[in-house]
Amino acid sequence: MSCRGIQGKFERILDGRALPGDERIVEVHLERCSKCRAHAVLVDRAHRVLARIEPADISRSLSERAFKRAIAAAHTVRASVFDDILPSMRRAVAIAAALALLLAARAWLVPPPAPPPSARSDPLELLSQFVLPEVDAELANDDPADGEER
Amino acid sequence: MSEPAVLLASLSRRAAEGDRNAFRAWLEETHGLVFRLALRILGVQADAEDVAQETYVRAWRGLPTLRDHEANVNWVCGIARNLAVDRARQRNRQRTQPIDVFSTDAISAFLSRDEPTRTADDAMAANEAVVMLKKVLATIDEKYRVVLLLREVDGLSYEEMAAALGCPVGTVESRLHRARKTLAKKLERIVARHVELK
């Protein structure tokens, strides 16, 4: 068997996945192959040092915190969606309210327009509404001395 | 599909429909794998915790769009992997940690020893060796280092590693072989240089 094949078997042994007979095959090979022997020694020692690295500290509180953050973030997402929508909604409501206020103020301050003249009004009376005040004003401005000269 | 896998797929489906209890149960079942994966990519507990949390934030949002609930573990590990790798990249841009060959005595001494540790001094030397080994590991390509740590330190099965890494079991086997070989070579060089210097 090739050195590569032996190294694979050696790793299977380290992983506890060796097939029946693997250990004997590796043992025989290592006895006569110094290169594989050196490799096996290093891999085995590295395996032992690696085993001293502390395993991950996984407490239940870690998953609990992850759950809480996920749920809280979902609420934030919903809130932020409304935050996106609300400013434009607020603006629209404000504009509508301002318009309503303006219309109400106008209705209160400005008197209603004079009713349109009915079709049955007297034409002379209508004419007097517009013309007579102007005529009166002209007459009032006229100088009385003019008439005396004539 | 195994019984636990069927249960996870069912929890994942219910969580996708908004069932918080199912989401909590699914999170508790998958969290260990997600956290270990993040920890082995990043190497720092606090960063791994943050990445694991962010993973579930995205998972809770993304579950309703998940089509294949049978692949829920691969999916959530994929999220964690991407987040952890991105964070590791950002961190690596900020600092590099070259190995100081003169400070590798501890690991060299430990590896040169024939007998396993017995005394308190031996244990201290072994602890120093662990510190150095971590530095050596940091120089190994992430995809090999992670598989090595998940196997050797966390004791994950090949199937669990395959799910965490999103690759077939055969790929896990070949990466692990390559990782061990690379580590052995690096350690061999350190020992050889140590001998030369002496």
PDB file of C-alpha atoms in Angstrom, chain A residues 4 7-8 11-12 14-17 38-39 41-43 45-67 69-71 73-75 77-78, chain B residues 20 23-24 27-28 31-32 35-36 39-40 45 49-50 53-54 56-57 60-61 110-114 117 126-127 130 133-134 137 151-154 158 173 176-177 180 183-184 187-188:
ATOM      1  CA  ARG A   4      -0.689   8.143   1.182  1.00  0.00           C
ATOM      2  CA  GLN A   7      -1.555   7.995   6.185  1.00  0.00           C
ATOM      3  CA  GLY A   8      -5.287   7.878   5.438  1.00  0.00           C
ATOM      4  CA  GLU A  11      -6.034   9.157  10.403  1.00  0.00           C
ATOM      5  CA  ARG A  12      -8.956   6.756  10.478  1.00  0.00           C
ATOM      6  CA  LEU A  14      -6.986   8.610  15.173  1.00  0.00           C
ATOM      7  CA  ASP A  15     -10.637   9.392  14.416  1.00  0.00           C
ATOM      8  CA  GLY A  16     -11.821   6.066  15.777  1.00  0.00           C
ATOM      9  CA  ARG A  17     -13.111   5.068  12.342  1.00  0.00           C
ATOM     10  CA  ALA A  38       7.914  10.615  11.371  1.00  0.00           C
ATOM     11  CA  HIS A  39       4.637  11.878   9.892  1.00  0.00           C
ATOM     12  CA  VAL A  41       4.531  10.836  15.248  1.00  0.00           C
ATOM     13  CA  LEU A  42       3.939  14.497  14.405  1.00  0.00           C
ATOM     14  CA  VAL A  43       0.286  14.023  13.553  1.00  0.00           C
ATOM     15  CA  ARG A  45       1.450  14.738  18.865  1.00  0.00           C
ATOM     16  CA  ALA A  46      -0.420  17.545  17.137  1.00  0.00           C
ATOM     17  CA  HIS A  47      -3.574  15.518  17.805  1.00  0.00           C
ATOM     18  CA  ARG A  48      -2.662  15.462  21.502  1.00  0.00           C
ATOM     19  CA  VAL A  49      -1.960  19.217  21.637  1.00  0.00           C
ATOM     20  CA  LEU A  50      -5.176  19.953  19.763  1.00  0.00           C
ATOM     21  CA  ALA A  51      -7.039  17.897  22.328  1.00  0.00           C
ATOM     22  CA  ARG A  52      -5.855  20.410  24.939  1.00  0.00           C
ATOM     23  CA  ILE A  53      -7.488  23.356  23.183  1.00  0.00           C
ATOM     24  CA  GLU A  54     -10.556  24.233  25.177  1.00  0.00           C
ATOM     25  CA  PRO A  55     -13.775  23.124  23.492  1.00  0.00           C
ATOM     26  CA  ALA A  56     -16.430  25.724  22.755  1.00  0.00           C
ATOM     27  CA  ASP A  57     -18.201  26.953  25.856  1.00  0.00           C
ATOM     28  CA  ILE A  58     -21.815  26.535  24.875  1.00  0.00           C
ATOM     29  CA  SER A  59     -24.238  27.307  27.650  1.00  0.00           C
ATOM     30  CA  ARG A  60     -27.992  27.506  27.342  1.00  0.00           C
ATOM     31  CA  SER A  61     -27.831  31.240  27.975  1.00  0.00           C
ATOM     32  CA  LEU A  62     -26.070  31.660  24.615  1.00  0.00           C
ATOM     33  CA  SER A  63     -28.972  30.214  22.664  1.00  0.00           C
ATOM     34  CA  GLU A  64     -31.434  32.115  24.862  1.00  0.00           C
ATOM     35  CA  ARG A  65     -29.691  35.394  24.036  1.00  0.00           C
ATOM     36  CA  ALA A  66     -29.689  34.506  20.336  1.00  0.00           C
ATOM     37  CA  PHE A  67     -33.435  33.813  20.476  1.00  0.00           C
ATOM     38  CA  ARG A  69     -32.132  39.116  19.828  1.00  0.00           C
ATOM     39  CA  ALA A  70     -33.768  37.485  16.816  1.00  0.00           C
ATOM     40  CA  ILE A  71     -37.262  38.215  18.133  1.00  0.00           C
ATOM     41  CA  ALA A  73     -34.767  42.440  15.818  1.00  0.00           C
ATOM     42  CA  ALA A  74     -37.933  41.260  14.102  1.00  0.00           C
ATOM     43  CA  HIS A  75     -39.888  43.870  16.089  1.00  0.00           C
ATOM     44  CA  VAL A  77     -37.682  45.576  11.543  1.00  0.00           C
ATOM     45  CA  ARG A  78     -41.421  46.012  11.810  1.00  0.00           C
TER      46      ARG A  78
ATOM     47  CA  ARG B  20     -42.032  31.297  17.987  1.00  0.00           C
ATOM     48  CA  PHE B  23     -38.309  28.714  16.259  1.00  0.00           C
ATOM     49  CA  ARG B  24     -36.919  28.585  19.789  1.00  0.00           C
ATOM     50  CA  LEU B  27     -32.620  27.421  17.390  1.00  0.00           C
ATOM     51  CA  GLU B  28     -31.726  25.371  20.470  1.00  0.00           C
ATOM     52  CA  HIS B  31     -27.243  26.626  17.881  1.00  0.00           C
ATOM     53  CA  GLY B  32     -24.377  24.411  19.043  1.00  0.00           C
ATOM     54  CA  PHE B  35     -21.791  28.639  17.315  1.00  0.00           C
ATOM     55  CA  ARG B  36     -18.929  26.112  16.986  1.00  0.00           C
ATOM     56  CA  LEU B  39     -15.979  30.083  16.776  1.00  0.00           C
ATOM     57  CA  ARG B  40     -13.659  27.931  14.692  1.00  0.00           C
ATOM     58  CA  GLN B  45     -15.805  33.536  21.734  1.00  0.00           C
ATOM     59  CA  GLU B  49     -21.527  34.707  19.878  1.00  0.00           C
ATOM     60  CA  ASP B  50     -22.298  37.874  17.975  1.00  0.00           C
ATOM     61  CA  GLN B  53     -26.932  35.822  17.172  1.00  0.00           C
ATOM     62  CA  GLU B  54     -26.910  37.689  13.864  1.00  0.00           C
ATOM     63  CA  TYR B  56     -30.602  33.720  13.925  1.00  0.00           C
ATOM     64  CA  VAL B  57     -31.792  37.285  13.366  1.00  0.00           C
ATOM     65  CA  TRP B  60     -36.009  34.310  11.691  1.00  0.00           C
ATOM     66  CA  ARG B  61     -36.512  36.829   8.899  1.00  0.00           C
ATOM     67  CA  PHE B 110       6.454  19.674  23.576  1.00  0.00           C
ATOM     68  CA  LEU B 111       6.456  18.022  20.186  1.00  0.00           C
ATOM     69  CA  SER B 112      10.007  16.736  20.589  1.00  0.00           C
ATOM     70  CA  ARG B 113       9.116  14.946  23.788  1.00  0.00           C
ATOM     71  CA  ASP B 114       8.484  11.249  23.644  1.00  0.00           C
ATOM     72  CA  THR B 117       2.836  15.210  30.092  1.00  0.00           C
ATOM     73  CA  ALA B 126       1.820  21.784  27.216  1.00  0.00           C
ATOM     74  CA  ASN B 127      -0.289  24.888  27.823  1.00  0.00           C
ATOM     75  CA  VAL B 130      -1.323  25.097  22.995  1.00  0.00           C
ATOM     76  CA  LEU B 133      -0.225  25.767  18.299  1.00  0.00           C
ATOM     77  CA  LYS B 134      -3.050  28.270  17.999  1.00  0.00           C
ATOM     78  CA  LEU B 137      -3.112  27.070  13.230  1.00  0.00           C
ATOM     79  CA  ARG B 151     -13.032  17.461  14.393  1.00  0.00           C
ATOM     80  CA  GLU B 152     -10.131  17.474  16.838  1.00  0.00           C
ATOM     81  CA  VAL B 153     -11.393  19.966  19.406  1.00  0.00           C
ATOM     82  CA  ASP B 154     -15.177  19.867  19.140  1.00  0.00           C
ATOM     83  CA  TYR B 158     -18.086  13.819   9.592  1.00  0.00           C
ATOM     84  CA  GLU B 173     -12.339  13.751   4.679  1.00  0.00           C
ATOM     85  CA  LEU B 176      -9.131  16.978   7.134  1.00  0.00           C
ATOM     86  CA  HIS B 177      -6.314  14.894   5.657  1.00  0.00           C
ATOM     87  CA  ARG B 180      -3.408  17.329   9.295  1.00  0.00           C
ATOM     88  CA  LEU B 183      -0.112  21.105  10.340  1.00  0.00           C
ATOM     89  CA  ALA B 184       2.353  18.227  10.643  1.00  0.00           C
ATOM     90  CA  LEU B 187       5.291  21.613  13.121  1.00  0.00           C
ATOM     91  CA  GLU B 188       8.065  19.563  11.557  1.00  0.00           C
TER      92      GLU B 188
END
